[in-house]
Coordinates of C-alpha atoms in Angstrom, one line a residue:
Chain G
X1 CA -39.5 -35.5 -11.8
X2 CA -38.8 -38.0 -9.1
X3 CA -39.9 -41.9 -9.7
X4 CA -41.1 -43.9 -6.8
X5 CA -41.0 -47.4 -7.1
X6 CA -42.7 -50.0 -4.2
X7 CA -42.9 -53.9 -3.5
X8 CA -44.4 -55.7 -3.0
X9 CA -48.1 -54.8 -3.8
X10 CA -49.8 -56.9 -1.6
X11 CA -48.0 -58.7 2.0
X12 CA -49.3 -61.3 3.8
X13 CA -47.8 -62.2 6.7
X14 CA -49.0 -64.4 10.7
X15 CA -49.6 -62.1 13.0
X16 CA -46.1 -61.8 15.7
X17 CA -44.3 -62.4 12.3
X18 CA -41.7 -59.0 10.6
X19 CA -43.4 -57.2 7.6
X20 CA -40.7 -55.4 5.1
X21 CA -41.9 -53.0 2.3
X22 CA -39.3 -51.8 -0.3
X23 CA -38.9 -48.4 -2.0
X24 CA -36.8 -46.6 -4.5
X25 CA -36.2 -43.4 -6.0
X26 CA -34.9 -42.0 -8.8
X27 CA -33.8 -38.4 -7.9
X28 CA -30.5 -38.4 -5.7
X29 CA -31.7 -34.4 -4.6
X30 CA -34.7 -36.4 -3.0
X31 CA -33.9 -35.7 0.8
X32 CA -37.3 -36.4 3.1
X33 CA -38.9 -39.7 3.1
X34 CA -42.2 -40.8 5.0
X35 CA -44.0 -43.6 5.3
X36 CA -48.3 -43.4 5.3
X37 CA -50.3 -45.8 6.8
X38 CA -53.9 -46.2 5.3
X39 CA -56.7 -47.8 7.4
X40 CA -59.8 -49.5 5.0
X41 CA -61.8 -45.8 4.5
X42 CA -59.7 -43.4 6.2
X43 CA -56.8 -40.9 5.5
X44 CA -53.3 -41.7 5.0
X45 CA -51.3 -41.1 7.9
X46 CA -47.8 -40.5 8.8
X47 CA -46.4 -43.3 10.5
X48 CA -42.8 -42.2 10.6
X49 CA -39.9 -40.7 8.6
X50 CA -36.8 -40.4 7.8
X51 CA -34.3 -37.6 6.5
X52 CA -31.3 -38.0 4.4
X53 CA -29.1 -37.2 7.0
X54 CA -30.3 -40.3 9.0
X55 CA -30.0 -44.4 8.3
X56 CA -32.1 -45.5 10.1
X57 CA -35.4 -44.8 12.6
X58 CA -37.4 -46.6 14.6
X59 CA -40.0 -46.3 16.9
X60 CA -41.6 -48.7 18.6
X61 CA -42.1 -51.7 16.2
X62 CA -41.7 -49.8 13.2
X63 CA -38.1 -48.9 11.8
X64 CA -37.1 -47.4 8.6
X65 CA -33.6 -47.6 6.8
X66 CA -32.6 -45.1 4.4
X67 CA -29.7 -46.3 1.5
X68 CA -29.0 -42.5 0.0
X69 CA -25.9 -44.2 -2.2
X70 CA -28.3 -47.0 -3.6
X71 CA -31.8 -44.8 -3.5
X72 CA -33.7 -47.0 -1.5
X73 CA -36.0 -47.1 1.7
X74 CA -37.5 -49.7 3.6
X75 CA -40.1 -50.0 6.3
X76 CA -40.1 -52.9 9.1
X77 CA -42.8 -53.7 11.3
X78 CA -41.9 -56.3 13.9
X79 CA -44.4 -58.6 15.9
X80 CA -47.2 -57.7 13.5
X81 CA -50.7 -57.3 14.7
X82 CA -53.9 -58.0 13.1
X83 CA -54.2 -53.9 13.9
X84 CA -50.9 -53.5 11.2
X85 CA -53.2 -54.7 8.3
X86 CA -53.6 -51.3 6.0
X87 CA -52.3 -50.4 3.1
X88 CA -48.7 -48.8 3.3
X89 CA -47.3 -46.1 1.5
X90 CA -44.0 -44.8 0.9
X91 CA -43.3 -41.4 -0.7
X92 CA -39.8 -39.0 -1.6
X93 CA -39.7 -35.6 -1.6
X94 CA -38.7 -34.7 -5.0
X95 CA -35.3 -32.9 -5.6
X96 CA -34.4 -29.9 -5.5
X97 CA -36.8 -26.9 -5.7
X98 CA -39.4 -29.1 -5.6
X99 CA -42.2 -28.8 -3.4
X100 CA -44.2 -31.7 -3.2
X101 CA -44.4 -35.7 -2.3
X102 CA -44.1 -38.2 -4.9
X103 CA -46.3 -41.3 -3.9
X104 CA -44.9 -45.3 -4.1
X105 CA -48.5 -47.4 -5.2
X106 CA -48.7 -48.5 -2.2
X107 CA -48.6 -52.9 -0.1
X108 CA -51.6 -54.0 1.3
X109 CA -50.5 -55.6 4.2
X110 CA -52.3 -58.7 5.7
X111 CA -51.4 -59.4 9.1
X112 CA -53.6 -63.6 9.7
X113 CA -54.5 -63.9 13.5
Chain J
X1 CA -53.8 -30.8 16.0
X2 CA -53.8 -30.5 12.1
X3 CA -57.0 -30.5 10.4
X4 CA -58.2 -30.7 7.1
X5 CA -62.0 -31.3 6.3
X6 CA -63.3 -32.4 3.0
X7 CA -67.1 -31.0 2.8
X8 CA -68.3 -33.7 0.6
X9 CA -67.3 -37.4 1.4
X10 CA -69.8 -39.4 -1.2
X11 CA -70.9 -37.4 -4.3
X12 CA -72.7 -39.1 -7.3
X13 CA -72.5 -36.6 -10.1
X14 CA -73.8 -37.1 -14.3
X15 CA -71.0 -37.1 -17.1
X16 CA -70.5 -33.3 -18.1
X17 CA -72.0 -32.0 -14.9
X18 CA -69.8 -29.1 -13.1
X19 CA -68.1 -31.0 -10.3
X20 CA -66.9 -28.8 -7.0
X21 CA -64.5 -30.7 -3.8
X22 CA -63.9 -27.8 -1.5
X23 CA -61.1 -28.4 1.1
X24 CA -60.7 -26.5 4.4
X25 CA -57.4 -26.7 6.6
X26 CA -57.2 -25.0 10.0
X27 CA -53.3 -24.9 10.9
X28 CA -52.3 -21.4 8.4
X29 CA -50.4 -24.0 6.0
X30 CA -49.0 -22.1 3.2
X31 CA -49.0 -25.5 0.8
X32 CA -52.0 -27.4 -0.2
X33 CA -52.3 -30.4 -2.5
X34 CA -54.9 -32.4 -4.6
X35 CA -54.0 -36.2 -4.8
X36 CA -56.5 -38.6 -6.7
X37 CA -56.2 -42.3 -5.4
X38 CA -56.7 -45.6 -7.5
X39 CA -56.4 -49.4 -7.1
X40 CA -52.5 -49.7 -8.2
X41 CA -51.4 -46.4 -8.9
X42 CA -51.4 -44.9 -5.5
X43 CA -51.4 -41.1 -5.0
X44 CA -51.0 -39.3 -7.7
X45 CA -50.8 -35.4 -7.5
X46 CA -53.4 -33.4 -9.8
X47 CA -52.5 -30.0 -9.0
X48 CA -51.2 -28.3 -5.5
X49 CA -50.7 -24.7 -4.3
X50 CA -48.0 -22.8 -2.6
X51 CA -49.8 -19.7 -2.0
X52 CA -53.2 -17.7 -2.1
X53 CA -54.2 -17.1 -5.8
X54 CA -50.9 -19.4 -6.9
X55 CA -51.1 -23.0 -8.2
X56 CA -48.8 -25.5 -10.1
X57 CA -49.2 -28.7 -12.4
X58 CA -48.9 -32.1 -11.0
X59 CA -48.5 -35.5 -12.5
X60 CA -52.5 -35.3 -14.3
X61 CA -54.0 -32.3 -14.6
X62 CA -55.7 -32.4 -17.8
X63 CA -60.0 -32.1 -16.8
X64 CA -59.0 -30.5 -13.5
X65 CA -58.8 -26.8 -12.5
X66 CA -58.1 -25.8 -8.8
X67 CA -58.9 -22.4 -6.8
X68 CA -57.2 -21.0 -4.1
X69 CA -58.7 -17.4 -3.1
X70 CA -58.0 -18.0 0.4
X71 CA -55.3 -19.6 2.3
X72 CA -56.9 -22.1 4.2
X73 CA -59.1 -22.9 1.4
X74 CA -58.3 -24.7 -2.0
X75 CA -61.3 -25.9 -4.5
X76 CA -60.8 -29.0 -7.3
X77 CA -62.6 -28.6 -10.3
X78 CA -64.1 -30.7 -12.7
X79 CA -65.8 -28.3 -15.6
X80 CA -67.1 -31.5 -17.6
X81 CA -67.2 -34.9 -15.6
X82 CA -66.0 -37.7 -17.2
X83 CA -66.4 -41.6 -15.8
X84 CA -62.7 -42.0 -16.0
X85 CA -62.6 -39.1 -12.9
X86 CA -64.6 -42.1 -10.7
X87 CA -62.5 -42.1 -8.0
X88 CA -61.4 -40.9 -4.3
X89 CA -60.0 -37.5 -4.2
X90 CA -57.8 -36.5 -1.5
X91 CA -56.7 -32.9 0.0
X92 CA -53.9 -32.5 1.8
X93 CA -51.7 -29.7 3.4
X94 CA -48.5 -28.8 4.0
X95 CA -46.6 -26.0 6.8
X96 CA -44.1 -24.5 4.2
X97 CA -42.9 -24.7 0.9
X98 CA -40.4 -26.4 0.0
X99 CA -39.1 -30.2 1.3
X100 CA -39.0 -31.2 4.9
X101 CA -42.6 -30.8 5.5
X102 CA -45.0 -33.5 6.8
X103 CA -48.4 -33.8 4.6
X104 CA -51.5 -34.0 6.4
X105 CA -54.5 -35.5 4.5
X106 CA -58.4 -35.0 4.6
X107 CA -60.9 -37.8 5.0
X108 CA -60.9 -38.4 1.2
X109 CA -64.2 -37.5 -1.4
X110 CA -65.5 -40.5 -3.2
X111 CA -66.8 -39.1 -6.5
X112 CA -68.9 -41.6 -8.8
X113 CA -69.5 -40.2 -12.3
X114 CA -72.5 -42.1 -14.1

């Protein structure tokens, strides 16, 4: 099954500075990849994504890149806010056939006022 | 907007007690999923469902069982608690099988097994 791979576990960065988290993937079939956003206690939630068909995203301060040839996907949040501190996930859908998302473990992001 | 409600969001339970986490979405998703979460291993799927009655291995299934007798509704299993199945359990749903589907999450269940 697919392998998802994230770094770094834990980012700390001043607050108006850019945040990047790093993933990769193993399974070149993979073709749908989001990023979650996980607030101290609460759900994980979809903070944007990005098909294989597509680059690059962005909305707003947050912009993902897709590298299909290398298997890799990364998150940028510019002008952090102390509101961007969470824990960040990345995920792949797996290959072909398959029918569920396979889970990076995750940056705790620290955004210092 | 997508909802999905875990009944129980604290549970304390005994080792080898009969352990229930009953999940509810409202948006007629045929896909529903069971992650368990831990510090430094992220989500990892237990067991998911494509359809009423149907259900498929994850990545740990091994002292989990799920039920899925109606669509909007999918059950996790525990048949003899363990402490090693202390953690936060989350439900999530899907609109259709297959990739190219956004994954909504519940509120997560914190299970503590003494």
């Amino acid at each position: 099954g697919e392998n998802v791979e994230q770094h770094p576990s834990t980012l700390s960065v001043q607050e108006g500075d850019s945040a990047v988290i790093k993933c990769t993937y193993s399974d070149s079939a993979s073709n749908y990849f989001p990023w979650y956003k996980q607030e101290l206690g609460k759900r994980p939630q979809l903070i944007i994504d990005i098909r294989s068909n597509v680059g690059e995203k962005k909305d707003q301060r947050i912009a993902v890149t897709l590298n299909k040839t290398a298997k890799h996907f990364s998150l940028h949040i510019t002008e952090t806010q102390p509101e961007d501190s969470a824990v960040y996930f990345c995920a792949a859908w797996g290959g072909t056939g398959a029918n569920n998302l396979f889970f990076g473990t995750g940056t705790r992001l620290t955004v210092i006022p | 907007d997508v909802k999905v409600t875990q009944s129980s969001r604290y549970l304390v339970k005994r080792t080898g007690e009969k352990v229930f986490l009953e999940c509810v979405q409202d948006m007629d998703h045929e896909n529903m999923f069971w992650y368990r979460q831990d510090p430094g291993l992220g989500l990892r799927l237990i067991y998911f469902s494509y359809d009423v009655k149907m259900k498929e291995k994850g990545d740990i299934p091994e002292g989990y069982s799920v039920s899925r007798e109606k669509k909007e509704r999918f059950s996790l299993i525990l048949e003899s608690a363990s402490t090693n199945q202390t953690s936060m359990y989350l439900c999530a749903s899907s609109q259709f099988r297959g990739s190219r589907n956004t994954i909504y999450f519940g509120e997560g269940s914190w299970l503590t097994v003494v």
